[in-house]
Short mmCIF file of C-alpha atoms in Angstrom, two decimals:
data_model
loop_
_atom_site.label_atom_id
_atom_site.label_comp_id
_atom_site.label_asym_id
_atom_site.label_seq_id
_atom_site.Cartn_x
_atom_site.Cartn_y
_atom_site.Cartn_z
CA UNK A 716 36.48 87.51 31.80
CA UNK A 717 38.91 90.37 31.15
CA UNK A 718 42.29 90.44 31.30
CA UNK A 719 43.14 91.74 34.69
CA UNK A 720 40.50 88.53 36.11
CA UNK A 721 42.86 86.29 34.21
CA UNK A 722 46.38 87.41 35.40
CA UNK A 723 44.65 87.57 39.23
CA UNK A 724 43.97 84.12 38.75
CA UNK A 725 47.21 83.20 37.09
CA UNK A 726 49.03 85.29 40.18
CA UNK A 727 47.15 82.71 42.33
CA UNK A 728 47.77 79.56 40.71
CA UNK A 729 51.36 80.73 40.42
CA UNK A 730 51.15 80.61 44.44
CA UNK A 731 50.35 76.97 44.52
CA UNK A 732 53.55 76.04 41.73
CA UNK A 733 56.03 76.13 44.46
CA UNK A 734 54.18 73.46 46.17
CA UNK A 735 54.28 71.65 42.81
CA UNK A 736 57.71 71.73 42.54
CA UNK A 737 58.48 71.27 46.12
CA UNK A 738 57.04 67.86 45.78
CA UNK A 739 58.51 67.40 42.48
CA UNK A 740 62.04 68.16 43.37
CA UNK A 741 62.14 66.37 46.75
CA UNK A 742 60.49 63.32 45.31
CA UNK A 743 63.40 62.96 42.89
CA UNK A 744 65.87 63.66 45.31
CA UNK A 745 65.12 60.70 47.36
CA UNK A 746 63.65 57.97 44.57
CA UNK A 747 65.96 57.83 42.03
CA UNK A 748 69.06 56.91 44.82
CA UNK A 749 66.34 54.45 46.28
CA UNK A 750 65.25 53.26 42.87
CA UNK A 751 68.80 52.86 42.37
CA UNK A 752 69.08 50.14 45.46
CA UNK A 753 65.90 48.77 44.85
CA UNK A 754 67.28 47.73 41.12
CA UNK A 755 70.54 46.65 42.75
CA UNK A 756 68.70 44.46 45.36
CA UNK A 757 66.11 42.91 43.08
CA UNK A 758 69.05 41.48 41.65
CA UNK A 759 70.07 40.10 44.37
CA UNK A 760 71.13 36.29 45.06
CA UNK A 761 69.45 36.29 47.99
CA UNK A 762 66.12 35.36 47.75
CA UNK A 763 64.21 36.60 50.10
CA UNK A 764 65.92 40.28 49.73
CA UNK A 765 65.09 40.15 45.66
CA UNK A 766 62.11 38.51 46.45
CA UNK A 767 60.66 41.23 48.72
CA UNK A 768 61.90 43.57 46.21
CA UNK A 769 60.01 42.38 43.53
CA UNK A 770 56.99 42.03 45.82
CA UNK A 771 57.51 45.54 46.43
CA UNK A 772 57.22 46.69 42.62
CA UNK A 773 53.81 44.55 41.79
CA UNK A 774 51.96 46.28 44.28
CA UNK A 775 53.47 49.59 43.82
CA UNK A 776 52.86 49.35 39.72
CA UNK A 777 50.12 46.91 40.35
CA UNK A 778 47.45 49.97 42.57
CA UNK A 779 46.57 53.38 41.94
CA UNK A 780 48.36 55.56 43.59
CA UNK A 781 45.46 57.62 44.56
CA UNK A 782 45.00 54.34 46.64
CA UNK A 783 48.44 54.78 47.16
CA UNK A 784 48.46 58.07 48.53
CA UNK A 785 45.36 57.70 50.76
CA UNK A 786 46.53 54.53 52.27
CA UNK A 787 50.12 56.39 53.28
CA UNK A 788 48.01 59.63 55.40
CA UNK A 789 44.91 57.47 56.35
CA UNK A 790 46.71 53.87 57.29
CA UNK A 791 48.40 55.18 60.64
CA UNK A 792 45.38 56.94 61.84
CA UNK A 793 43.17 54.42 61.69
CA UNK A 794 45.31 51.96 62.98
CA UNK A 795 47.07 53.76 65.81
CA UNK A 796 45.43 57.45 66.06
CA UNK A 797 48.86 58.59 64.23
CA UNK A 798 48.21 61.30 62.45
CA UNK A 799 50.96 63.20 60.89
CA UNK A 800 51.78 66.11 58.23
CA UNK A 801 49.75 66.00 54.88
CA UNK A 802 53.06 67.58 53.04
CA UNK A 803 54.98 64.30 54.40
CA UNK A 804 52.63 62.03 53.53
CA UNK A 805 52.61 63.22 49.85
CA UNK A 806 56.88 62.82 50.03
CA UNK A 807 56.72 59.35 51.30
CA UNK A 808 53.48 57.77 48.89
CA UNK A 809 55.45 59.89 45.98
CA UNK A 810 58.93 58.74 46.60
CA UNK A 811 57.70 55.14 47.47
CA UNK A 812 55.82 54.94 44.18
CA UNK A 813 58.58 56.64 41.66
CA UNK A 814 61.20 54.87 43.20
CA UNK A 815 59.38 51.58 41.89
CA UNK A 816 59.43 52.88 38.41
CA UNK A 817 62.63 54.30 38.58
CA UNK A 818 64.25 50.90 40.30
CA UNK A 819 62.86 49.27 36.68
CA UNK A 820 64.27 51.37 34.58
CA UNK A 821 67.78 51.10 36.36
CA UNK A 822 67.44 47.54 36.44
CA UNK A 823 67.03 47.01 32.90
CA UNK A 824 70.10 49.38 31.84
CA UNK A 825 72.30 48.09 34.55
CA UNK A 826 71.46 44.20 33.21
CA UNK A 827 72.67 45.80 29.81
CA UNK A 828 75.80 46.24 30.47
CA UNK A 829 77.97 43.68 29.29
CA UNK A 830 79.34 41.29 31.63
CA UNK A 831 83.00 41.61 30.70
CA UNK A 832 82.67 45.39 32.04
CA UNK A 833 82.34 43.59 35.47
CA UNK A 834 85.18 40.89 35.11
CA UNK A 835 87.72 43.42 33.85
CA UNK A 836 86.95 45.98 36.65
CA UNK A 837 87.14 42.68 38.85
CA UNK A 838 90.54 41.81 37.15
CA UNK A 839 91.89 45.12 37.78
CA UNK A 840 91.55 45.18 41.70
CA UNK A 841 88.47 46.70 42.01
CA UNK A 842 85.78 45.78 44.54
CA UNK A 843 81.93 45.44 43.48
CA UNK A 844 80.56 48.94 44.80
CA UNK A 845 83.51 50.45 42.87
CA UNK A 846 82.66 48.64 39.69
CA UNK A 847 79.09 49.45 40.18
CA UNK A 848 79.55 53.38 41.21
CA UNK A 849 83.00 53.73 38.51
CA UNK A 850 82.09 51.89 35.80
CA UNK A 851 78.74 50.16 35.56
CA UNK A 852 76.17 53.62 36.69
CA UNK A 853 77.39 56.23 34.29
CA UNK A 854 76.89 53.40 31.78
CA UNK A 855 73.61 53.06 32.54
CA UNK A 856 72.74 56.76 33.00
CA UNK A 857 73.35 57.26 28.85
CA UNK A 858 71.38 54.14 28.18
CA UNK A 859 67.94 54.95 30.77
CA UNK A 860 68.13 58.93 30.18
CA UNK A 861 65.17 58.98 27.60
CA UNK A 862 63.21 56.07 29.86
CA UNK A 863 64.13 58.61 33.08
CA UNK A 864 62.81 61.49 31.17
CA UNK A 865 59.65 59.99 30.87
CA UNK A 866 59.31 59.56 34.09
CA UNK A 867 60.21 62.32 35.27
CA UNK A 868 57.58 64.39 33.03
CA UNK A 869 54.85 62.43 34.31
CA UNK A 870 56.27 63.11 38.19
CA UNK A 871 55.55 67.19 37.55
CA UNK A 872 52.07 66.28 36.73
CA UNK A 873 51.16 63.70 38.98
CA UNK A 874 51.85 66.39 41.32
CA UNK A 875 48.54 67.22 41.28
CA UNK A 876 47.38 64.46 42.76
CA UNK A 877 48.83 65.75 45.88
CA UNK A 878 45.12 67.87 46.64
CA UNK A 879 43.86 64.55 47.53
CA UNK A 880 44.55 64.19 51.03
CA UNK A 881 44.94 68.18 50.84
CA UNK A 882 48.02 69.90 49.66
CA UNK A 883 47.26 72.59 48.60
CA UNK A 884 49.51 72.62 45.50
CA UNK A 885 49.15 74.45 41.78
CA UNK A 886 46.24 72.28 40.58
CA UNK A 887 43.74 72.03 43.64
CA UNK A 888 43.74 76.21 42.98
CA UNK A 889 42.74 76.01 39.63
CA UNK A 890 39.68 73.78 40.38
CA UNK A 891 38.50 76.18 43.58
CA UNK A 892 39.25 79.30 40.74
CA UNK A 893 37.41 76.98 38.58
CA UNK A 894 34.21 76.43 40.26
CA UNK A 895 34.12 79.67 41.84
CA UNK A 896 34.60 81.90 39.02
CA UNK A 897 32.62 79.29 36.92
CA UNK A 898 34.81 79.54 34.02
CA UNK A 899 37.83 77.00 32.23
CA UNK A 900 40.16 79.54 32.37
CA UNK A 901 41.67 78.61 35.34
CA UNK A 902 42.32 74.99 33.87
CA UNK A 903 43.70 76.23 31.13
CA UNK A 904 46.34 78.22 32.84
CA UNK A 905 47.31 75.38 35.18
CA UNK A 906 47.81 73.52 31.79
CA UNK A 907 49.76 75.97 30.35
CA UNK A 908 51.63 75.78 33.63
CA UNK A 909 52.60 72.18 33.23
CA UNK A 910 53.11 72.56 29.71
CA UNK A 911 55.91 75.06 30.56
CA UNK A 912 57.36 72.83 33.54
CA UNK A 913 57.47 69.91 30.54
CA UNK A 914 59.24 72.13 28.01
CA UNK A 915 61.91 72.94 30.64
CA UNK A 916 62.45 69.35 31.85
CA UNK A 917 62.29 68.19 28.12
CA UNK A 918 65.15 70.84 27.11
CA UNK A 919 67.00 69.89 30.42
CA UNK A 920 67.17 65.72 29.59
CA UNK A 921 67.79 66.95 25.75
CA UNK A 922 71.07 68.75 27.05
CA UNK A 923 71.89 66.19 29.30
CA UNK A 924 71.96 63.15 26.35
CA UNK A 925 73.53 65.52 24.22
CA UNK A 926 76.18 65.64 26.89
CA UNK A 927 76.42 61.73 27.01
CA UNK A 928 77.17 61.71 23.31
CA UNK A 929 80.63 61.95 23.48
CA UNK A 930 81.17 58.39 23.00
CA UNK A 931 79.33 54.72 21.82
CA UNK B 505 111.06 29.84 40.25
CA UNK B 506 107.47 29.47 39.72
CA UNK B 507 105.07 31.93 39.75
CA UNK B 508 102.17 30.70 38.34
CA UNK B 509 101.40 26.57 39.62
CA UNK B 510 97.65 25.24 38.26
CA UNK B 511 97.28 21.66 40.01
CA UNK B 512 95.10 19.27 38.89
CA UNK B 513 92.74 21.29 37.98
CA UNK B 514 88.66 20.38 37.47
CA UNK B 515 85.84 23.03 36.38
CA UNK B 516 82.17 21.65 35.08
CA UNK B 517 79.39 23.73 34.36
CA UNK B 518 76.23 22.02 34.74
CA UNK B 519 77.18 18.56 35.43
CA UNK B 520 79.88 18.55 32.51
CA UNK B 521 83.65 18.69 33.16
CA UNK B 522 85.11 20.85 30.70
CA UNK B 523 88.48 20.92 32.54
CA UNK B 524 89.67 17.42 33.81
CA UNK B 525 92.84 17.39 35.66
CA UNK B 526 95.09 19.86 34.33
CA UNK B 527 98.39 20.86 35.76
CA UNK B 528 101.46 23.24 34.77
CA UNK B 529 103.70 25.59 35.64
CA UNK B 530 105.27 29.17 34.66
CA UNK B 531 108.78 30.60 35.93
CA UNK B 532 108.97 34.11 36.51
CA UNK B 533 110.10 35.74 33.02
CA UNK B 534 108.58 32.94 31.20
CA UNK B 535 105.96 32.94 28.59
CA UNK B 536 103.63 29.97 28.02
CA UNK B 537 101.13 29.60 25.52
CA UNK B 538 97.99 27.13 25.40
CA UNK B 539 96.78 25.80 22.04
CA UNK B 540 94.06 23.61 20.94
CA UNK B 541 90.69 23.91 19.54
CA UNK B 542 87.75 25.60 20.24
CA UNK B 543 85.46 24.89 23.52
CA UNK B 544 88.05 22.61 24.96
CA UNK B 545 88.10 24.89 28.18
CA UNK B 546 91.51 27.34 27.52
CA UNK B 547 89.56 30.08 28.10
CA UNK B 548 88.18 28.47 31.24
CA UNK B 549 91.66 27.74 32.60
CA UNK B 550 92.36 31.68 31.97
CA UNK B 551 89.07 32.57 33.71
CA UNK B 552 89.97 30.36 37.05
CA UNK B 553 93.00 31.74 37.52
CA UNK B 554 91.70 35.11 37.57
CA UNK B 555 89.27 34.16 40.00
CA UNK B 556 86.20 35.12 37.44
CA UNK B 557 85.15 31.09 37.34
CA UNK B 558 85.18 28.99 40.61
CA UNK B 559 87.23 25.66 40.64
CA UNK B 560 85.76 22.37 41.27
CA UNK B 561 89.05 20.61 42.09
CA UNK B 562 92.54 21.48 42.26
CA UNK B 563 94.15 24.28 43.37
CA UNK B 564 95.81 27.72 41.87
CA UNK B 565 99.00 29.03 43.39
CA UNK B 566 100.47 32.28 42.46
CA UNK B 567 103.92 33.51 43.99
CA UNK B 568 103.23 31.09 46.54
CA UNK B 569 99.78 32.19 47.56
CA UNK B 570 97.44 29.30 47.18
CA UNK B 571 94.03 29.97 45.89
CA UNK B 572 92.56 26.90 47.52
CA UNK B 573 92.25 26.64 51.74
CA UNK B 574 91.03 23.29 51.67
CA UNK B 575 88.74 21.05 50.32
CA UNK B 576 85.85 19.85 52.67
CA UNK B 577 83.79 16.95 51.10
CA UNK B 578 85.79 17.37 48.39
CA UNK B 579 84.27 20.94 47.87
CA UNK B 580 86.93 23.60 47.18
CA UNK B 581 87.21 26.34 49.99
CA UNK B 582 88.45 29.40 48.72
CA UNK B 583 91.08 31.22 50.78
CA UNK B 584 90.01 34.25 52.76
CA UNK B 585 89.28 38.14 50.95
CA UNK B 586 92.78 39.02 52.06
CA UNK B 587 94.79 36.50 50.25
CA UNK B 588 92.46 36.09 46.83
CA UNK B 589 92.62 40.02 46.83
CA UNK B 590 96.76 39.99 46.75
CA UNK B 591 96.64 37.14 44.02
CA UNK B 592 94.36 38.94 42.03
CA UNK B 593 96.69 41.95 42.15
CA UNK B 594 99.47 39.86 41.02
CA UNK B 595 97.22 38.65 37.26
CA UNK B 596 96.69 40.78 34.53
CA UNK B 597 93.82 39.67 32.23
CA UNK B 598 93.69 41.38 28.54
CA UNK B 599 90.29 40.16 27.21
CA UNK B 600 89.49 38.88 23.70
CA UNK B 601 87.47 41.94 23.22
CA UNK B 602 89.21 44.37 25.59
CA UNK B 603 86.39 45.08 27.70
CA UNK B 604 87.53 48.84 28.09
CA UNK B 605 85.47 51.31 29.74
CA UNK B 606 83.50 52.98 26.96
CA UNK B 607 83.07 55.94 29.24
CA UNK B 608 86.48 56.56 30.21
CA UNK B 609 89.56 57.88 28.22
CA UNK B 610 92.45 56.00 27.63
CA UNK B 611 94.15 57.61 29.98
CA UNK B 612 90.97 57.32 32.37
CA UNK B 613 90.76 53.75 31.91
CA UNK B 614 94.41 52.96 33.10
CA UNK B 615 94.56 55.61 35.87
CA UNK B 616 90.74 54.70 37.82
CA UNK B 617 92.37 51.17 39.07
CA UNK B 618 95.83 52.72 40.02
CA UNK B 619 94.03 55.68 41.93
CA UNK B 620 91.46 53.63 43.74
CA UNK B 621 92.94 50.39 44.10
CA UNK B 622 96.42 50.88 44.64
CA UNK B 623 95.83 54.21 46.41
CA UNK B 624 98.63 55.90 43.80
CA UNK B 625 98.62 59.59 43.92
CA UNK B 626 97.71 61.77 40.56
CA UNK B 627 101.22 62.47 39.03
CA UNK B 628 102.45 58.76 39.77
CA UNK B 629 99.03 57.56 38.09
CA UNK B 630 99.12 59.50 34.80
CA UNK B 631 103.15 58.68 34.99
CA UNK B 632 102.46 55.13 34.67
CA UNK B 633 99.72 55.38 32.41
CA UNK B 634 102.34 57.48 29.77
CA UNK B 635 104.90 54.79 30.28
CA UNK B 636 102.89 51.80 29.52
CA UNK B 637 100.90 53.85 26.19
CA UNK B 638 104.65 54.51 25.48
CA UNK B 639 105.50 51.39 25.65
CA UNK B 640 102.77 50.13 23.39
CA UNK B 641 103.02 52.78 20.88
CA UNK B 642 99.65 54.68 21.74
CA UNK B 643 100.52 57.60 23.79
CA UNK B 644 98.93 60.02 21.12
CA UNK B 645 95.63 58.49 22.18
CA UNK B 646 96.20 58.91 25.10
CA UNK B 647 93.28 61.48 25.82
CA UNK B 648 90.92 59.49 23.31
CA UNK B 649 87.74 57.73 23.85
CA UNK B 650 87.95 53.62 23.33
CA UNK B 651 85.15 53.98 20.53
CA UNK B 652 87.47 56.54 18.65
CA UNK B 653 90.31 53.58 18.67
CA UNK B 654 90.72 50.80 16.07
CA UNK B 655 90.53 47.18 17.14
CA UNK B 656 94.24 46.95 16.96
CA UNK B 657 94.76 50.03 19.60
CA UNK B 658 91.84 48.68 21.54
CA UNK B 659 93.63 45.45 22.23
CA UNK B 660 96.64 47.68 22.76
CA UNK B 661 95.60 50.26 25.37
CA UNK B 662 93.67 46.83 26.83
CA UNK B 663 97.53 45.65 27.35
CA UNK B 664 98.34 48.96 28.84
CA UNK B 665 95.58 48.97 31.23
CA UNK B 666 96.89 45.83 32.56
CA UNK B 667 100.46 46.25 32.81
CA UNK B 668 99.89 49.70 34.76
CA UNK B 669 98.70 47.89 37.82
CA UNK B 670 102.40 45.92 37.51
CA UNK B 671 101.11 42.38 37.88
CA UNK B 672 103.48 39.48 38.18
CA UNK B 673 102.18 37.51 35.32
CA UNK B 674 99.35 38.97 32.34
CA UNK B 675 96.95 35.93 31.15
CA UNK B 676 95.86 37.11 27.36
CA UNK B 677 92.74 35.49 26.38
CA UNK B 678 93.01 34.97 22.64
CA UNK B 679 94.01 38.40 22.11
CA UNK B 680 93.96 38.72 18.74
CA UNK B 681 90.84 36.92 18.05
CA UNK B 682 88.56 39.97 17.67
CA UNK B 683 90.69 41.57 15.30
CA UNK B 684 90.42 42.30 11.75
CA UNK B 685 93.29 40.33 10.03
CA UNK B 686 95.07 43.46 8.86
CA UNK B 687 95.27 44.59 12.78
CA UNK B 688 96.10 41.13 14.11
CA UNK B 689 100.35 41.95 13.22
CA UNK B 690 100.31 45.45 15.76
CA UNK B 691 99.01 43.14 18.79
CA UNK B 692 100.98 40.43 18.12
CA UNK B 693 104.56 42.93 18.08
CA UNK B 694 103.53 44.12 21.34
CA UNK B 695 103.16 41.46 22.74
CA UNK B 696 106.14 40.31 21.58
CA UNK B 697 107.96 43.08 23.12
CA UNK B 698 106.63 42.03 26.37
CA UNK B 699 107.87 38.46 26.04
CA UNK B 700 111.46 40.10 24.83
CA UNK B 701 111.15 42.23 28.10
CA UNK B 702 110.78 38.95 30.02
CA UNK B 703 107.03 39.73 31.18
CA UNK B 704 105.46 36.51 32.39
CA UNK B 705 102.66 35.86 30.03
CA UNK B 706 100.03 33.06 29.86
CA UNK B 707 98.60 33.45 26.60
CA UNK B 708 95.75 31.58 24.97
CA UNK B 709 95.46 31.99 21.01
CA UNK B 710 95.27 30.61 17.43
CA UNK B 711 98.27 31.98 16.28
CA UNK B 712 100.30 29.45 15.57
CA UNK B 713 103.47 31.02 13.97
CA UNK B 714 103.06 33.76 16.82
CA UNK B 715 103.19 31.31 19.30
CA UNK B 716 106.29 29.56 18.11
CA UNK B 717 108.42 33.02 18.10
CA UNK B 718 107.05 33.94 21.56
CA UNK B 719 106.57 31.34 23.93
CA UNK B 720 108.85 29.66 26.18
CA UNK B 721 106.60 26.72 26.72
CA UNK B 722 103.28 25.36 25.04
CA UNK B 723 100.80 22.91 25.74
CA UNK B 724 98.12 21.33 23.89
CA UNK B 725 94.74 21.02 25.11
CA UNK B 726 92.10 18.71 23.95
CA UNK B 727 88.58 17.60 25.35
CA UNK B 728 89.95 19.25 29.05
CA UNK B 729 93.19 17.52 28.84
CA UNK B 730 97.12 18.42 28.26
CA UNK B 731 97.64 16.31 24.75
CA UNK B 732 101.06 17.58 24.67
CA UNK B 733 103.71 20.20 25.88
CA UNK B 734 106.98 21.05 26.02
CA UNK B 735 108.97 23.81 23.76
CA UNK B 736 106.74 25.36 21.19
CA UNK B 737 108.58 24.29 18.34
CA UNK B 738 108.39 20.85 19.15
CA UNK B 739 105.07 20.56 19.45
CA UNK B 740 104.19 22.56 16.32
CA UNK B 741 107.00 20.83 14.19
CA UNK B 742 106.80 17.30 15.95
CA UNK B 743 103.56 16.51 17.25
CA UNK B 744 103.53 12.88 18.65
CA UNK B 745 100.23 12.59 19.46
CA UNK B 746 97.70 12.19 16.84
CA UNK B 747 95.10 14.62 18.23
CA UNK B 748 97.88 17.55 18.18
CA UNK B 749 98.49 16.46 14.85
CA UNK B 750 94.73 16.65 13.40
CA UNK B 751 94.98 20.33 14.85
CA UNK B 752 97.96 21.54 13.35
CA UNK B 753 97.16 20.19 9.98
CA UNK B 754 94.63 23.21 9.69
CA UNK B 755 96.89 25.71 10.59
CA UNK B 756 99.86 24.77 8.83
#
C-alpha cells in the first residue's frame, strides 16, 4: 500500500470524524445537565421519584448499550410503525446512557460535601437551588473532574458504536476501507484517530484541574 | 425588650429527648452564654433556633415572629416560608468550624449572600464586606482563599460573614472549639468587641473566664435542663446547685 493509498484513506476516514464528534459533543451537552438532575433526584426524599431514579441507573449500567442503542431506533417501529432519524436515535440511546454514569459520579461528589456547607448557606438566607448551584456544584466539579474525564474518554470512542443502527460515523469507514482494500491500515488510522481525540481531551481535563487548584 | 424568646422547648432524636423543656430569654443588646458539658443538647438549642433542627415542642420567637403556628396532636406546625424566611434573616450562626466556602474568597464568601439574598447592589456589597473584615481585623485577607487563612482568621472572617447580612442577634456555636490554643485569644477579642458594641449574641462555649467578661446572662445546662442561670459571675463564682458545681471544678 503506498503512501498516496494511505492518505486517500485517511482523507476518508477524516470525513466520517465530524460525525464522531457531532455525537460526542451533543451527547455531553445534554447528559451531564441531566446526569446532574438525575444525581439530585436520586437523592430525593421522595420515594417513588429516587426510586425510579435508581431504577433508571440498574438498567442503564445493568445492559449493553448495543442493546441499548437498538432498542431506542427499533422499539417505536415495531411497536407503532414509528420510524424516525438514525442520527437522533444515536443522541437519545447516547445521552440516556452517559447521563446514568455521569448522574453517579455527581452523586457521589455532591454527597461529599460536608453538610455544614449546606446549613451555613441555609443560615445565611439562601434557598436550596442557590446553595446547590453557588456553593455545593463547583465543589463537586474539583472533586469528580478525574472520574468525568474518564468518562468522557470512553464517550469519543463509544462513538463508534453509532454504525450499528447506521451512522455513518469515523469507524464504520474504516471497516468498509478495511474489507475492501483488504488491509489493517485503515484500523490503524481510525486508532490513531481516537488516540489523538484522547490526547486532546486528556490535555483539556489536565488544564481544567490545574485550574481548580487554586485552593483545598 | 426581647428579641430572642425559646419556650419550653423539646427536641429528641430517635426516641431520646435531648432537650426537655427549656426556656429563656435575650434583650436586644444583650449577650447570653450557655455552659455545661458535652452532649447535653447546647448545640441543639443553637441548631433549632436557626431552623437547621426541627422542634418537637415549644416554640421559638424572634422579634416577635413566632417560629411555631400551632401544634396539632401535639405535633409542632411550622409557620409558613414567608415568616421562617424573615426570622432566619434576623440569626447569624458562626459555626464551630466556620463552614466557609472553600471555593470562594473572603470577600466572595461575605458578598454571595448580600448579592443574592438581600438583592444589595455591587459597591454596597463589597462596602459591607470591608467594614465588617475591618471590624475584625482581616481586611488584608480580604482577597484570600479560606484554606490560605489560619484557624483563628477562619473563625474570624466566619464572624464577618455573618454580621454582613446585619442580623438582629448572632448564635456562636462553640466558636473557639476548633482552634489551636494559641489562636483561641484573637476569636475571643472579637468577639468581645461585639459584645462591647452591644451585638446580641447567644454564644455556646467552654470558655469559662471568656464567658464571665462577656456575657450579660448565663445558664447552665445539664442532661437537657437549665441547672442554673442568672449573671455569669454568679454562677461561675457561686454555683448552688451541685451539678454546676461538679462542672466548674474542671475548669477552675
Amino acid at each position: 500500500m503506498n503512501i498516496d493509498k494511505i492518505l486517500n484513506i485517511a482523507k476518508i476516514l477524516f470525513s466520517g470524524l465530524g460525525t464522531s464528534i457531532e455525537i460526542f459533543i451533543i451527547t455531553l451537552i445534554f447528559s451531564i445537565p441531566l446526569g446532574i438532575l438525575v444525581a439530585v433526584l436520586k437523592n430525593s426524599k421522595n420515594k417513588l421519584i429516587s426510586g425510579i431514579m435508581k431504577l433508571y441507573v440498574l438498567l442503564i449500567r445493568g445492559t449493553p448499550m448495543i442493546l441499548q442503542i437498538i432498542f431506542v431506533y427499533f422499539a417505536p417501529y415495531y411497536l407503532f410503525k414509528f420510524s424516525y432519524d438514525r442520527f437522533v436515535a444515536i443522541i437519545i440511546a447516547f445521552v440516556i446512557n452517559y447521563a446514568a454514569y455521569f448522574a453517579e459520579i455527581f452523586r457521589s461528589g455532591i454527597n461529599s460535601i460536608p453538610k455544614g456547607q449546606w446549613e451555613a448557606g441555609f443560615t445565611l438566607g439562601f434557598n436550596k437551588i442557590q446553595i446547590f448551584m453557588l456553593i455545593v456544584l463547583p465543589q463537586v466539579v474539583k472533586k469528580i473532574l478525574p472520574a468525568i474525564s474518564n468518562e468522557v474518554i470512553s464517550l469519543i470512542k463509544t462513538t463508534s458504536l453509532a454504525q450499528i443502527i447506521g451512522v455513518a460515523e469515523m469507524f464504520s469507514f474504516a471497516q468498509k476501507q478495511s474489507s475492501y482494500n483488504f488491509s489493517i491500515v485503515p484500523l490503524l488510522i481510525a486508532g490513531g484517530y481516537y488516540l489523538v481525540l484522547v490526547f486532546i481531551i486528556s490535555i483539556l481535563f489536565n488544564k481544567a484541574e490545574k485550574k481548580l487548584e487554586y485552593y483545598s | 425588650m426581647n428579641v430572642l424568646e425559646v419556650q419550653n422547648l423539646k427536641k429528641e432524636f430517635n426516641g431520646t429527648e435531648i432537650i426537655k423543656d427549656i426556656s429563656f430569654e435575650v434583650k436586644e443588646g444583650e449577650t447570653l452564654v450557655i455552659l455545661g458539658p458535652s452532649g447535653t443538647g447546647k448545640s441543639t438549642i443553637l441548631r433549632c433556633i436557626n431552623n437547621l433542627e426541627k422542634v418537637d415542642g415549644g416554640n421559638i420567637i424572634v422579634n416577635g415572629s413566632s417560629m411555631i403556628k400551632e401544634y396539632k396532636n401535639s405535633k409542632p406546625i411550622y409557620n409558613n416560608k414567608e415568616i421562617l424566611n424573615k426570622i432566619n434573616l434576623e440569626i447569624g450562626m458562626v459555626f464551630q468550624d466556620f463552614n466557609l466556602f472553600p471555593h470562594l474568597t473572603i470577600k466572595e464568601n461575605i458578598i454571595k449572600p448580600l448579592k443574592y439574598v438581600l438583592k444589595k447592589g455591587k459597591e454596597e456589597s463589597e462596602e459591607i464586606a470591608k467594614k465588617a473584615l475591618e471590624k475584625m481585623g482581616l481586611i488584608d485577607k480580604i482577597d484570600s482563599y479560606p484554606c490560605e487563612l489560619s484557624g483563628g482568621q477562619k473563625q474570624r472572617a466566619g464572624i464577618a460573614r455573618s454580621l454582613a447580612i446585619n442580623p438582629r442577634i448572632i448564635c456562636m456555636d462553640e466558636p473557639t472549639s476548633s482552634l489551636d490554643p494559641e489562636l483561641v485569644g484573637e476569636v475571643l477579642k472579637a468577639i468581645k468587641q461585639l459584645a462591647s458594641e452591644r451585638k446580641t449574641m447567644v454564644i455556646v462555649t467552654h470558655e469559662i473566664k471568656f464567658a464571665e467578661e462577656v456575657a450579660d446572662s448565663a445558664i447552665f445546662i445539664a442532661d437537657g435542663k437549665i441547672v442554673e442561670e442568672g449573671k455569669p459571675e454568679d454562677i461561675i463564682r457561686n454555683p448552688k446547685e451541685q451539678r454546676t458545681k461538679e462542672f466548674l471544678k474542671r475548669y477552675i
